[in-house]
């Protein structure tokens, strides 16, 4: 978040001046808000961001390249890391880089491209009940082998690229390769 150009020192001087006029703290706060941006006044009441269960995860737990635009997909996920431990649960999925990794039905890890082949929307999710991938954009459905099941784009709609997913014997590291 950007610092407001008004420094704390300047605010302090203004506060001392206003206090010398006998103003209450609430009135002082109102003056601060008038003199600063709305964001700095609302900062304390901003909701704490929640960690998305399905959004792109960044930070610890990923080693290698998960972005197809930067070369071949080849990375590992540490499933003991808080960013990826949800992947130990059947039905859960995460999006990293340009792929979506799901713990599919039967504890089978499936990794496919995250962007839908219909109109390139990033709205694909894994559905445990039907063991498939669904795009919320226009209803495309893809099987866990990437093939098109429901194609709003017509018969020419391309399949999703599938990547290889391999779980280590201790169940703590998932390796994804092209
Ligand atoms: S972009 Fe996915 S169904 Fe249209």
mmCIF file of N, CA, C and O in Angstrom, residues 3 9 14 20 23 25-27 34 38 44 67 72 77 80 85 96 126 129 132 142 148-149 151 153 161 165 171 178:
data_model
loop_
_atom_site.group_PDB
_atom_site.id
_atom_site.type_symbol
_atom_site.label_atom_id
_atom_site.label_comp_id
_atom_site.label_asym_id
_atom_site.label_seq_id
_atom_site.Cartn_x
_atom_site.Cartn_y
_atom_site.Cartn_z
ATOM 1 N N UNK A 3 2.288 4.924 0.690
ATOM 2 C CA UNK A 3 2.232 5.850 1.807
ATOM 3 C C UNK A 3 1.619 7.139 1.326
ATOM 4 O O UNK A 3 1.893 7.604 0.223
ATOM 5 N N UNK A 9 4.660 12.981 11.012
ATOM 6 C CA UNK A 9 5.092 14.177 11.734
ATOM 7 C C UNK A 9 4.156 15.348 11.465
ATOM 8 O O UNK A 9 3.752 16.059 12.382
ATOM 9 N N UNK A 14 -0.343 18.799 13.197
ATOM 10 C CA UNK A 14 -1.716 19.251 13.013
ATOM 11 C C UNK A 14 -2.564 18.843 14.218
ATOM 12 O O UNK A 14 -3.378 19.616 14.711
ATOM 13 N N UNK A 20 -4.736 21.809 20.828
ATOM 14 C CA UNK A 20 -4.581 23.055 21.577
ATOM 15 C C UNK A 20 -5.836 23.902 21.473
ATOM 16 O O UNK A 20 -6.068 24.787 22.278
ATOM 17 N N UNK A 23 -10.100 20.292 20.757
ATOM 18 C CA UNK A 23 -10.947 19.402 19.991
ATOM 19 C C UNK A 23 -10.843 17.971 20.506
ATOM 20 O O UNK A 23 -9.807 17.546 20.981
ATOM 21 N N UNK A 25 -10.896 13.713 20.287
ATOM 22 C CA UNK A 25 -10.179 12.796 19.396
ATOM 23 C C UNK A 25 -11.004 12.470 18.163
ATOM 24 O O UNK A 25 -10.466 12.326 17.076
ATOM 25 N N UNK A 26 -12.343 12.331 18.341
ATOM 26 C CA UNK A 26 -13.188 12.007 17.191
ATOM 27 C C UNK A 26 -13.123 13.134 16.167
ATOM 28 O O UNK A 26 -13.010 12.891 14.965
ATOM 29 N N UNK A 27 -13.186 14.340 16.648
ATOM 30 C CA UNK A 27 -13.112 15.474 15.740
ATOM 31 C C UNK A 27 -11.746 15.514 15.070
ATOM 32 O O UNK A 27 -11.636 15.815 13.872
ATOM 33 N N UNK A 34 -10.183 14.048 6.487
ATOM 34 C CA UNK A 34 -10.384 15.057 5.461
ATOM 35 C C UNK A 34 -9.061 15.388 4.781
ATOM 36 O O UNK A 34 -9.018 15.691 3.602
ATOM 37 N N UNK A 38 -9.107 8.433 1.538
ATOM 38 C CA UNK A 38 -10.100 7.561 2.169
ATOM 39 C C UNK A 38 -9.500 6.231 2.560
ATOM 40 O O UNK A 38 -9.833 5.662 3.578
ATOM 41 N N UNK A 44 -7.945 0.510 8.901
ATOM 42 C CA UNK A 44 -8.120 -0.340 10.067
ATOM 43 C C UNK A 44 -9.378 -1.198 9.974
ATOM 44 O O UNK A 44 -9.493 -2.200 10.648
ATOM 45 N N UNK A 67 4.876 -22.460 -15.178
ATOM 46 C CA UNK A 67 4.354 -21.518 -16.168
ATOM 47 C C UNK A 67 4.771 -21.954 -17.564
ATOM 48 O O UNK A 67 5.948 -21.846 -17.931
ATOM 49 N N UNK A 72 9.154 -25.650 -20.462
ATOM 50 C CA UNK A 72 8.407 -26.873 -20.171
ATOM 51 C C UNK A 72 7.972 -26.904 -18.703
ATOM 52 O O UNK A 72 8.737 -26.522 -17.810
ATOM 53 N N UNK A 77 5.454 -29.958 -5.901
ATOM 54 C CA UNK A 77 4.690 -29.298 -4.842
ATOM 55 C C UNK A 77 4.937 -30.049 -3.550
ATOM 56 O O UNK A 77 4.849 -31.285 -3.509
ATOM 57 N N UNK A 80 3.257 -30.942 2.267
ATOM 58 C CA UNK A 80 3.259 -30.671 3.711
ATOM 59 C C UNK A 80 3.255 -29.157 3.944
ATOM 60 O O UNK A 80 3.087 -28.695 5.064
ATOM 61 N N UNK A 85 -1.110 -28.244 1.185
ATOM 62 C CA UNK A 85 -1.546 -29.405 1.976
ATOM 63 C C UNK A 85 -2.998 -29.776 1.686
ATOM 64 O O UNK A 85 -3.393 -30.931 1.866
ATOM 65 N N UNK A 96 -1.814 -23.284 -10.093
ATOM 66 C CA UNK A 96 -0.468 -22.723 -9.969
ATOM 67 C C UNK A 96 0.055 -22.444 -11.375
ATOM 68 O O UNK A 96 -0.093 -23.276 -12.269
ATOM 69 N N UNK A 126 -12.361 -28.394 -10.649
ATOM 70 C CA UNK A 126 -12.546 -29.844 -10.640
ATOM 71 C C UNK A 126 -13.828 -30.164 -9.882
ATOM 72 O O UNK A 126 -14.115 -29.567 -8.847
ATOM 73 N N UNK A 129 -17.936 -34.924 -7.724
ATOM 74 C CA UNK A 129 -19.146 -35.728 -7.916
ATOM 75 C C UNK A 129 -19.183 -36.379 -9.296
ATOM 76 O O UNK A 129 -19.571 -37.542 -9.436
ATOM 77 N N UNK A 132 -14.799 -34.691 -13.111
ATOM 78 C CA UNK A 132 -14.443 -34.023 -14.364
ATOM 79 C C UNK A 132 -14.080 -32.565 -14.080
ATOM 80 O O UNK A 132 -14.083 -32.130 -12.930
ATOM 81 N N UNK A 142 -14.689 -31.194 -19.253
ATOM 82 C CA UNK A 142 -13.549 -31.980 -19.735
ATOM 83 C C UNK A 142 -13.376 -33.192 -18.836
ATOM 84 O O UNK A 142 -13.508 -33.102 -17.610
ATOM 85 N N UNK A 148 -12.659 -33.347 -24.406
ATOM 86 C CA UNK A 148 -13.860 -32.516 -24.295
ATOM 87 C C UNK A 148 -15.092 -33.397 -24.155
ATOM 88 O O UNK A 148 -15.311 -34.302 -24.962
ATOM 89 N N UNK A 149 -15.897 -33.129 -23.137
ATOM 90 C CA UNK A 149 -17.142 -33.874 -22.924
ATOM 91 C C UNK A 149 -18.332 -33.020 -23.352
ATOM 92 O O UNK A 149 -19.231 -33.493 -24.035
ATOM 93 N N UNK A 151 -18.967 -29.328 -25.275
ATOM 94 C CA UNK A 151 -18.212 -28.332 -26.044
ATOM 95 C C UNK A 151 -19.093 -27.196 -26.528
ATOM 96 O O UNK A 151 -19.656 -27.263 -27.620
ATOM 97 N N UNK A 153 -18.058 -24.665 -27.713
ATOM 98 C CA UNK A 153 -17.355 -24.147 -28.894
ATOM 99 C C UNK A 153 -17.563 -25.007 -30.132
ATOM 100 O O UNK A 153 -17.005 -24.720 -31.184
ATOM 101 N N UNK A 161 -4.741 -29.579 -22.348
ATOM 102 C CA UNK A 161 -3.440 -30.233 -22.240
ATOM 103 C C UNK A 161 -3.331 -30.894 -20.875
ATOM 104 O O UNK A 161 -3.643 -30.288 -19.844
ATOM 105 N N UNK A 165 1.440 -36.330 -13.500
ATOM 106 C CA UNK A 165 1.499 -36.056 -12.062
ATOM 107 C C UNK A 165 1.962 -37.326 -11.361
ATOM 108 O O UNK A 165 1.402 -38.390 -11.603
ATOM 109 N N UNK A 171 4.043 -39.773 -0.057
ATOM 110 C CA UNK A 171 2.799 -39.014 -0.237
ATOM 111 C C UNK A 171 2.945 -37.531 0.038
ATOM 112 O O UNK A 171 1.948 -36.817 0.124
ATOM 113 N N UNK A 178 5.732 -32.136 -18.107
ATOM 114 C CA UNK A 178 5.041 -32.056 -19.397
ATOM 115 C C UNK A 178 4.922 -33.450 -20.020
ATOM 116 O O UNK A 178 5.689 -34.337 -19.699
#
